[in-house]
XYZ file of C-alpha atoms in Angstrom:
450
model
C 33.752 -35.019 -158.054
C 35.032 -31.687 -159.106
C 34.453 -28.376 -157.413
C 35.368 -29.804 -153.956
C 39.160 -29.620 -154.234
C 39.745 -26.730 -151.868
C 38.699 -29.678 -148.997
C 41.665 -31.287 -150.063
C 43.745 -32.425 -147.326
C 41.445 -30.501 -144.995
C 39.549 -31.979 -142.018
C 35.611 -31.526 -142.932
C 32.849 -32.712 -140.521
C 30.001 -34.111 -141.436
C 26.922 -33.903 -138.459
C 24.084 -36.454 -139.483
C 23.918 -39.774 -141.027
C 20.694 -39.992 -143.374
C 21.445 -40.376 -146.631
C 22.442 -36.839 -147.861
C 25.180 -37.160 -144.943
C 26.693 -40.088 -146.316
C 26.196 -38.838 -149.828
C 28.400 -35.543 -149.199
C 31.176 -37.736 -146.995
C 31.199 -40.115 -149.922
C 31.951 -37.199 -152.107
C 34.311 -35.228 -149.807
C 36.412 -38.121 -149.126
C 36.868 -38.748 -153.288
C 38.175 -35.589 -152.978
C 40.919 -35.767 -151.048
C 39.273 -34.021 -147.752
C 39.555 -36.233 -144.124
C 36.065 -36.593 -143.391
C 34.929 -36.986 -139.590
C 31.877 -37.900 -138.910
C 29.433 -36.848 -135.925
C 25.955 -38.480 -134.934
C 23.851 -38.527 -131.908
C 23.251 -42.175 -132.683
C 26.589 -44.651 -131.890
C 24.665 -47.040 -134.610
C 24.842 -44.917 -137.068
C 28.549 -44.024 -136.478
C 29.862 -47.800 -135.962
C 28.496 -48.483 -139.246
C 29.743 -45.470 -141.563
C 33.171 -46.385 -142.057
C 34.124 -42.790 -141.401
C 36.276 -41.634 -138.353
C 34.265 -40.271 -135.393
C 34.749 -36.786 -135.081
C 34.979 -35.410 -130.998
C 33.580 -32.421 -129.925
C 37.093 -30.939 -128.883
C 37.824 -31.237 -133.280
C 35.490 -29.451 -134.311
C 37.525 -26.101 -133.625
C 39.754 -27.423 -135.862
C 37.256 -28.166 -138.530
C 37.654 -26.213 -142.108
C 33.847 -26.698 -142.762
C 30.903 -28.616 -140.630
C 27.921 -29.850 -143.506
C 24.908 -30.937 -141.182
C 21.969 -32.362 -142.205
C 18.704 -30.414 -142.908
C 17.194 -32.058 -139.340
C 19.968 -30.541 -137.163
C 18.635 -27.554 -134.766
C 20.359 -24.416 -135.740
C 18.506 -22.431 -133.589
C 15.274 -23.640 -132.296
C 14.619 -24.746 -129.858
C 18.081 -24.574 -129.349
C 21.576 -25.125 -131.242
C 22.777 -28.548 -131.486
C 25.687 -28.242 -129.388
C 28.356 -29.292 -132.168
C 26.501 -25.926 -134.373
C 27.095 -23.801 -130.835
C 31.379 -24.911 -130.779
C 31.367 -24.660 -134.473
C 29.998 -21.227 -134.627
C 31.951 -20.565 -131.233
C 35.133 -21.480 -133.101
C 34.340 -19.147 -136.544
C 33.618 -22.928 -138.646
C 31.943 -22.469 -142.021
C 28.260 -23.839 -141.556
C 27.331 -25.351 -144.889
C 24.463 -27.790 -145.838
C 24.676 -30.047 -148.677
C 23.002 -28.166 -151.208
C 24.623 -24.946 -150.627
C 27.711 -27.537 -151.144
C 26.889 -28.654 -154.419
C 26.877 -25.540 -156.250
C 30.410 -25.983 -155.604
C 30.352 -28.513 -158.090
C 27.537 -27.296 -160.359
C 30.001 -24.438 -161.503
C 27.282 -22.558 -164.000
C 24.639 -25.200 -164.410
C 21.386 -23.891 -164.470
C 19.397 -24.734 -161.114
C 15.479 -24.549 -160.688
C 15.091 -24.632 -156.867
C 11.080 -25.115 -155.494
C 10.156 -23.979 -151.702
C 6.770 -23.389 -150.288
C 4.608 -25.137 -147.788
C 2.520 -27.502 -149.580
C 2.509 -28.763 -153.226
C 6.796 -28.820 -153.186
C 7.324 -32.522 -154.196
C 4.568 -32.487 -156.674
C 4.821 -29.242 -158.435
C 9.439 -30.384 -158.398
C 8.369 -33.067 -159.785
C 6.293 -31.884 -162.600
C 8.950 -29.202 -163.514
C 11.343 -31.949 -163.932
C 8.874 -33.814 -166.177
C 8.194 -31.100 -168.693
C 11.556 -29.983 -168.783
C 12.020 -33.935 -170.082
C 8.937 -34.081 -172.189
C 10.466 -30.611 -174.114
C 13.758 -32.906 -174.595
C 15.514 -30.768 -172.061
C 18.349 -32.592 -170.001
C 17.016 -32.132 -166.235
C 17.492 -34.232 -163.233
C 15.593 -34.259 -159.943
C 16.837 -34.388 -156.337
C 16.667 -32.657 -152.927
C 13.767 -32.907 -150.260
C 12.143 -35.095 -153.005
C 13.951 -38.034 -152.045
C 17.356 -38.376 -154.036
C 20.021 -36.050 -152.342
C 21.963 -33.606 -154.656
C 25.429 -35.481 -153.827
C 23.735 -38.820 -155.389
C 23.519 -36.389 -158.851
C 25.714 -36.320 -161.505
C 26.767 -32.981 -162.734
C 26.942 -33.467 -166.152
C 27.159 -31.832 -169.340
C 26.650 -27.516 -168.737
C 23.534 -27.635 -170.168
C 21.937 -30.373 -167.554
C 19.388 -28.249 -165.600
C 18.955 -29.422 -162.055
C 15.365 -29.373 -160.012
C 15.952 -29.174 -156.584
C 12.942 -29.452 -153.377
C 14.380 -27.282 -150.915
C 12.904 -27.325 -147.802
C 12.855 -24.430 -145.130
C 15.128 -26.374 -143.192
C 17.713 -26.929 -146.380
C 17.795 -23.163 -146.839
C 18.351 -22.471 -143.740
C 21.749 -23.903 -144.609
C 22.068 -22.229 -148.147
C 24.759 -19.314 -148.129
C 25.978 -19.402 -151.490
C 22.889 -21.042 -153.891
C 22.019 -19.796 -156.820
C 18.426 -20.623 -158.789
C 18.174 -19.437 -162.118
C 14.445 -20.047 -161.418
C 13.304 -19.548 -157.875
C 10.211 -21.146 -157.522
C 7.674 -20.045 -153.976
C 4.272 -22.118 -153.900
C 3.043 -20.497 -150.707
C 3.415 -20.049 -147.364
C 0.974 -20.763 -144.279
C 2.540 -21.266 -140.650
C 4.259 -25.110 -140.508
C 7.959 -25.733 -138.414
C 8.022 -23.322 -136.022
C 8.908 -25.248 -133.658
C 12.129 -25.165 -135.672
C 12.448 -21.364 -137.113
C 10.687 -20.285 -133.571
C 7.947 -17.619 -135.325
C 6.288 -17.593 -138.984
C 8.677 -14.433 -139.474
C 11.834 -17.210 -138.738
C 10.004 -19.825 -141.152
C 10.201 -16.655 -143.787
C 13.396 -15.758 -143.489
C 14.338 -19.472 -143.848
C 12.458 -19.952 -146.891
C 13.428 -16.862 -148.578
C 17.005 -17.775 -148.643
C 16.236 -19.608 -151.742
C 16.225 -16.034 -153.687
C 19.525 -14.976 -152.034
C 22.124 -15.794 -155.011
C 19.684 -14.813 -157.948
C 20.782 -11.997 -159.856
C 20.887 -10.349 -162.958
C 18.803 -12.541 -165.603
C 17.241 -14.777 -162.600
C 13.424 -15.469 -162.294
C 11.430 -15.447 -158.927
C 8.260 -16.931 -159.607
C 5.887 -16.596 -156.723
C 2.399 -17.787 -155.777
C 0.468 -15.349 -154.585
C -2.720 -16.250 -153.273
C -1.828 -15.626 -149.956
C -0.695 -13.123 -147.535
C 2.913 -14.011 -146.961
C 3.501 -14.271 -150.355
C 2.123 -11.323 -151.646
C 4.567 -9.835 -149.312
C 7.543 -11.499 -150.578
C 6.895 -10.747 -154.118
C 6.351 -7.294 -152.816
C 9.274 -7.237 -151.499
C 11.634 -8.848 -154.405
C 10.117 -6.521 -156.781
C 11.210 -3.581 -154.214
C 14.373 -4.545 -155.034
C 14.669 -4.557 -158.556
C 14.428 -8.093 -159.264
C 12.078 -10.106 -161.846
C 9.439 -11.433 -160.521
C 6.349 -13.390 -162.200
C 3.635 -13.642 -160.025
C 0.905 -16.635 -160.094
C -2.323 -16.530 -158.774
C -5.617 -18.879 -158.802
C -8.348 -16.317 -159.976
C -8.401 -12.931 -161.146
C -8.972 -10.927 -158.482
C -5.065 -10.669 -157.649
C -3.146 -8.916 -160.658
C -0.857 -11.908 -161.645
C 1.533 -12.785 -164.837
C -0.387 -16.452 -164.548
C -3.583 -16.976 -162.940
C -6.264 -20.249 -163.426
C -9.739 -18.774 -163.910
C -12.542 -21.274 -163.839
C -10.351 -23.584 -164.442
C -8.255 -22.448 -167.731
C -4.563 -21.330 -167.091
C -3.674 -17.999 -168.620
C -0.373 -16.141 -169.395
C -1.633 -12.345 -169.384
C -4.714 -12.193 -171.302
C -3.972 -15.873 -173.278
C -5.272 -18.785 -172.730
C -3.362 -21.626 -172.155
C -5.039 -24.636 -171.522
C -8.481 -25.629 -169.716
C -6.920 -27.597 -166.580
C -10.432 -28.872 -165.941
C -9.331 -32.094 -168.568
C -6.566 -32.843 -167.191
C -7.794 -36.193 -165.036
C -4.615 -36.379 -163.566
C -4.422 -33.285 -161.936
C -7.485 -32.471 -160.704
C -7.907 -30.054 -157.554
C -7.087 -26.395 -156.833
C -4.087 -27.345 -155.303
C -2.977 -29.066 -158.254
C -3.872 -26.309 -159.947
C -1.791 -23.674 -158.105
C 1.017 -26.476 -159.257
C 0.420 -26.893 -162.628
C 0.203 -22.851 -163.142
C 3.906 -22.290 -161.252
C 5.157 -25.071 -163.255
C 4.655 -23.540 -166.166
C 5.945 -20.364 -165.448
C 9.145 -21.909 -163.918
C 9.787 -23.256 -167.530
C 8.867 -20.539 -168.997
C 11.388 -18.719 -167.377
C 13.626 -21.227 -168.998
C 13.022 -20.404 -172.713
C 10.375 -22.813 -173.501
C 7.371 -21.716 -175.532
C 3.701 -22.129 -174.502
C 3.263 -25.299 -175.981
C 6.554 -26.914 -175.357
C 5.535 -26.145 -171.545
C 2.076 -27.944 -171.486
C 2.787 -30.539 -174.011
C 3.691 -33.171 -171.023
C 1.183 -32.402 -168.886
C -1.658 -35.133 -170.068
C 1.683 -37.873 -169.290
C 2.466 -36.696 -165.790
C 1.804 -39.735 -163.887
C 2.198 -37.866 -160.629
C 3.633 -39.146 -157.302
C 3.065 -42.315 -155.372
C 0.426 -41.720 -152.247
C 0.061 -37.848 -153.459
C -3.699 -38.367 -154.964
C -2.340 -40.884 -157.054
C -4.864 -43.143 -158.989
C -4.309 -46.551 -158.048
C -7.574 -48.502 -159.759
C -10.300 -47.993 -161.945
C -12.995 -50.122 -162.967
C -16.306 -49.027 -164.385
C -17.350 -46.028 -162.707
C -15.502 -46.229 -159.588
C -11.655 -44.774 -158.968
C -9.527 -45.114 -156.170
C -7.453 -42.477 -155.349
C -4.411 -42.833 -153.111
C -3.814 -39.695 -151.254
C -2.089 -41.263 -147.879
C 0.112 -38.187 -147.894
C -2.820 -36.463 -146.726
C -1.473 -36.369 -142.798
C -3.243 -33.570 -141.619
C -6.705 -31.909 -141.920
C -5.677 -29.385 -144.123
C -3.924 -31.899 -146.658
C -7.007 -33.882 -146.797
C -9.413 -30.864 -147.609
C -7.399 -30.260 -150.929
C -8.292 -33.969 -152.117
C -12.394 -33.499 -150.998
C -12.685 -30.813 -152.571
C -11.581 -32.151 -156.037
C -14.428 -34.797 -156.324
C -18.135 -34.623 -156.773
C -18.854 -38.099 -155.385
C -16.529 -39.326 -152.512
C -16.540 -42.767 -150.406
C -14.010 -41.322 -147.890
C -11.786 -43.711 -146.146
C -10.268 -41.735 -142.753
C -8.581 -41.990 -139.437
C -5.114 -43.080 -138.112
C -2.962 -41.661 -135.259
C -4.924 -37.833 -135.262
C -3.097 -34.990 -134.456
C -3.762 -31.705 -132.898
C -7.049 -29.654 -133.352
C -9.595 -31.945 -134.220
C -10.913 -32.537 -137.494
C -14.122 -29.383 -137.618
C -11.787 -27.603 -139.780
C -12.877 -30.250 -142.207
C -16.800 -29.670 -142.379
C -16.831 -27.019 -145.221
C -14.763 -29.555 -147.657
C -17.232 -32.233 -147.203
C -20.034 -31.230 -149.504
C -18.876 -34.080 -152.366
C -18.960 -36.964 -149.165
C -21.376 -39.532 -149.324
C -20.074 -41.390 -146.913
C -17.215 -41.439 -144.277
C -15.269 -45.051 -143.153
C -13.010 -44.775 -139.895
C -10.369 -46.241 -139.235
C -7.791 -46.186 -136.140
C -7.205 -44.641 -133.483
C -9.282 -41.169 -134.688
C -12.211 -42.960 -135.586
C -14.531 -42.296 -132.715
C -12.732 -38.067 -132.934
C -13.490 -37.802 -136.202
C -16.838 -39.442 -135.819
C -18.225 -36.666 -133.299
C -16.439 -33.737 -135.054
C -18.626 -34.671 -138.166
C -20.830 -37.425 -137.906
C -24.162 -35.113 -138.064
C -22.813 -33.935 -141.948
C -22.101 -37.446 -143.455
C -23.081 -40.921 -142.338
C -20.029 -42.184 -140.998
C -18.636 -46.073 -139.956
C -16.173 -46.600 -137.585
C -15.121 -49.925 -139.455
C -11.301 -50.433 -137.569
C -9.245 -51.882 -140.071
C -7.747 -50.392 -143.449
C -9.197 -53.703 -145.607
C -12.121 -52.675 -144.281
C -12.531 -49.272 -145.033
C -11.660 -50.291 -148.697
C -14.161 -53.762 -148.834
C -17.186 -51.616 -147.780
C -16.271 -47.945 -149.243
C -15.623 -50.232 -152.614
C -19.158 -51.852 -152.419
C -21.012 -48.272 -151.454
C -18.899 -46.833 -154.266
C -20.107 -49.461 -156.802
C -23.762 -48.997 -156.011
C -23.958 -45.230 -156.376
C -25.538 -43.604 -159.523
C -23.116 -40.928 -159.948
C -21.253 -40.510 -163.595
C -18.088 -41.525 -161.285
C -17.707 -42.298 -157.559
C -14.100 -42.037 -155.991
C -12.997 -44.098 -153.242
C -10.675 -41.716 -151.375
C -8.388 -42.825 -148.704
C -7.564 -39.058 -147.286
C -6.681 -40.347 -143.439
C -5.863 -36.585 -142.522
C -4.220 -38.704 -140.229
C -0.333 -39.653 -139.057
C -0.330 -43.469 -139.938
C 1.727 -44.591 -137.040
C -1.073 -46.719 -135.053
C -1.787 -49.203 -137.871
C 1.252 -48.610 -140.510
C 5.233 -47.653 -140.102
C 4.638 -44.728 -142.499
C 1.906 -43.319 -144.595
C 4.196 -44.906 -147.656
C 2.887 -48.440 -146.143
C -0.225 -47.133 -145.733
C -0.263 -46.059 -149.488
C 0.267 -49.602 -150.692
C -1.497 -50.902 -148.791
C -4.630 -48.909 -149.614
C -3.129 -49.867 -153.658
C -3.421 -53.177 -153.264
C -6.633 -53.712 -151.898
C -8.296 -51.218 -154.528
C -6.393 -53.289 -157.152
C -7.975 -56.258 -155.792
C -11.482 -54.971 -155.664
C -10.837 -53.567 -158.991
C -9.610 -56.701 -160.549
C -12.496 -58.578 -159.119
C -15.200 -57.083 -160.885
């Protein structure tokens, strides 16, 4: 891979074994560099093929590329980042790495707290849909070293979490793309002003001809696009409503560029939701920023199928739908999903985590009825059991069997059954992906059936 030849000969450490570390030590070592390796688990380093790096080598490292999960700071350096940065080493992540090989390939980088994965993803698909040569990777799943670079026009749409930026020096997005901000890993950047920071490296290389665009429905934001505008640089600000001045805004419903409408979001079945919302409208001012027109940039938004366990539809039969939204970990994930339905047979619980589940009662006017599963059953059961009637009913299969038949029965125009644990999944499932299909399969079933 080209852009990597200065490593040449050189001794580069890699620190971290996922699968973006053994992507970028697959591509150093192709180019000539002696790659050692360093991981806190001996498992991981019998099996890598690489040579184990000691901690007395890494003085004599040209470059260190950890992974995004290695402490840099909080709550305290790893102790190979402490000797490297002791010993003056270059401290490069994987991304920052790349643009070594992207040379001037155009590079549409998302960042925000929630919404990254979906609203990447949906760049990437009307980029495709407008014929446009893009490829995905990043946080999303595929890391940037498992890319190829391609011809100079590919465009590459990169999730960049606040812990990959925190290793960017040297990035560059054409398009800079912030969702929003509310307070998440700060057990990691140690304050919300650390998280910032982190986060805001992703506007660091832009210059002269580069977008920002920037969500600005909340506080944070507004600040940062406050700030970037300060400084001189171009900035398109997107907002849900109109009572924030914005370049694109959704107003009941109906995105708008300036005074135009766009497109009435409320018929779009497969991205229903505020939230969804909020991603649609950045999305299409991230390609704007790219060249395309205003219907070139919504023309693939009836095909986006979405992402797996992201309120994903799974079945449908009749009037019922089952909607897969398993990523929904966490109170606040689950409220964007109960919101987005007028008739809900919610399916709940799993391994809870801090603060209870109260935060919940406002999003629960669409709830006709509540089935518990796991551990949190009998928590989330007290927190709201006098606003819904509720059924601690233990088991996943069923929560779908008896949400399914309550679903069937109702007499609204259509009655979701939601599986929205606001839950970790790690009493019942490995990972809220095996929670996911399973939820899929048993809605299939019960779809199927009838």
């Amino acid at each position: 891979m080209t852009g990597l030849e200065a490593y040449r000969g050189r001794q580069v450490g890699v620190l971290g074994l996922a699968r973006s570390g053994r992507a970028v030590a697959k591509a150093l070592t192709e180019a000539g560099a002696e790659v050692l390796v360093f991981d806190d688990d001996p498992a991981a380093l019998a099996s890598s093929g690489y040579r184990t790096g000691g901690p007395d080598e890494v003085g004599r490292l040209a470059l260190l590329v950890p992974s995004p999960g290695v402490p840099l700071t909080h709550p305290r350096p790893h102790p190979l980042i402490a000797a490297a940065r002791a010993a003056e080493v270059p401290i490069r992540g994987d991304v920052d790495l790349f643009v070594d090989v992207l040379g001037e390939r155009r590079v549409v980088g998302v960042t925000g707290t929630n919404g990254k994965s979906t609203t990447t993803a949906l760049i990437h698909h009307l980029l495709q849909a407008a014929g446009i040569d893009a490829v995905l990777g990043g946080n999303i799943g595929r890391p940037v070293f498992e890319l190829e670079p391609g011809p100079p026009e590919r465009v590459f749409v990169v999730e960049l979490s606040s812990y990959q930026l925190d290793l960017c020096t040297r990035l560059r997005c054409r398009v800079a793309v912030w969702l929003n901000l509310t307070s998440d890993h700060l057990d990691r950047h140690g304050d919300l002003a650390g998280y910032v920071a982190a986060k805001e490296h992703i506007f660091r290389g832009q210059g002269p001809g580069d977008t920002a665009v920037v969500g600005i429905d909340d506080a944070p934001s507004r600040d940062v696009a406050l700030r970037l505008r300060a400084q001189g640089r171009k900035v398109v600000a997107v907002a849900l409503g109109d009572t924030l001045p914005a370049d694109v805004t959704v107003q009941d419903g109906r995105l708008r560029e300036g005074a135009r409408e766009i497109l009435d979001l409320r018929t779009l079945g497969n991205l229903r939701g505020r939230h969804n919302w909020q991603n649609v409208a950045v999305a299409y001012a991230a390609v704007r920023a790219l060249g395309l027109g205003a219907a070139e940039a919504i023309a693939g938004l009836p095909s986006f199928s979405g992402l797996p366990h992201r309120m994903e539809e799974v079945a449908r039969a009749g009037r019922v739908v089952w909607i897969n939204d398993s990523k929904a970990t966490n109170p606040d994930s689950a409220e964007k999903s109960l919101v987005s339905f007028p008739c809900i047979y919610w399916i709940a619980g799993g391994k809870p985590k801090p603060g209870g589940f109260r935060s919940l009662r406002p999003a629960l006017g669409g709830v006709r009825a509540a089935y518990l599963i796991g551990a949190a059953a009998a928590e989330i059961a007290a927190d709201l059991g006098d606003l819904v009637p509720v059924q601690e009913v233990g088991t996943l299969e069923a929560a779908v069997r008896a949400a399914s038949a309550a679903a069937r029965a109702a007499k609204a125009p259509e009655a979701a059954v939601l599986l929205a644990p606001a839950c970790a999944s790690f009493d019942q499932f490995a990972n809220f992906e095996a929670r996911g299909d399973a939820f899929r399969a048993l809605a299939q079933a019960e779809a199927g059936a009838r």
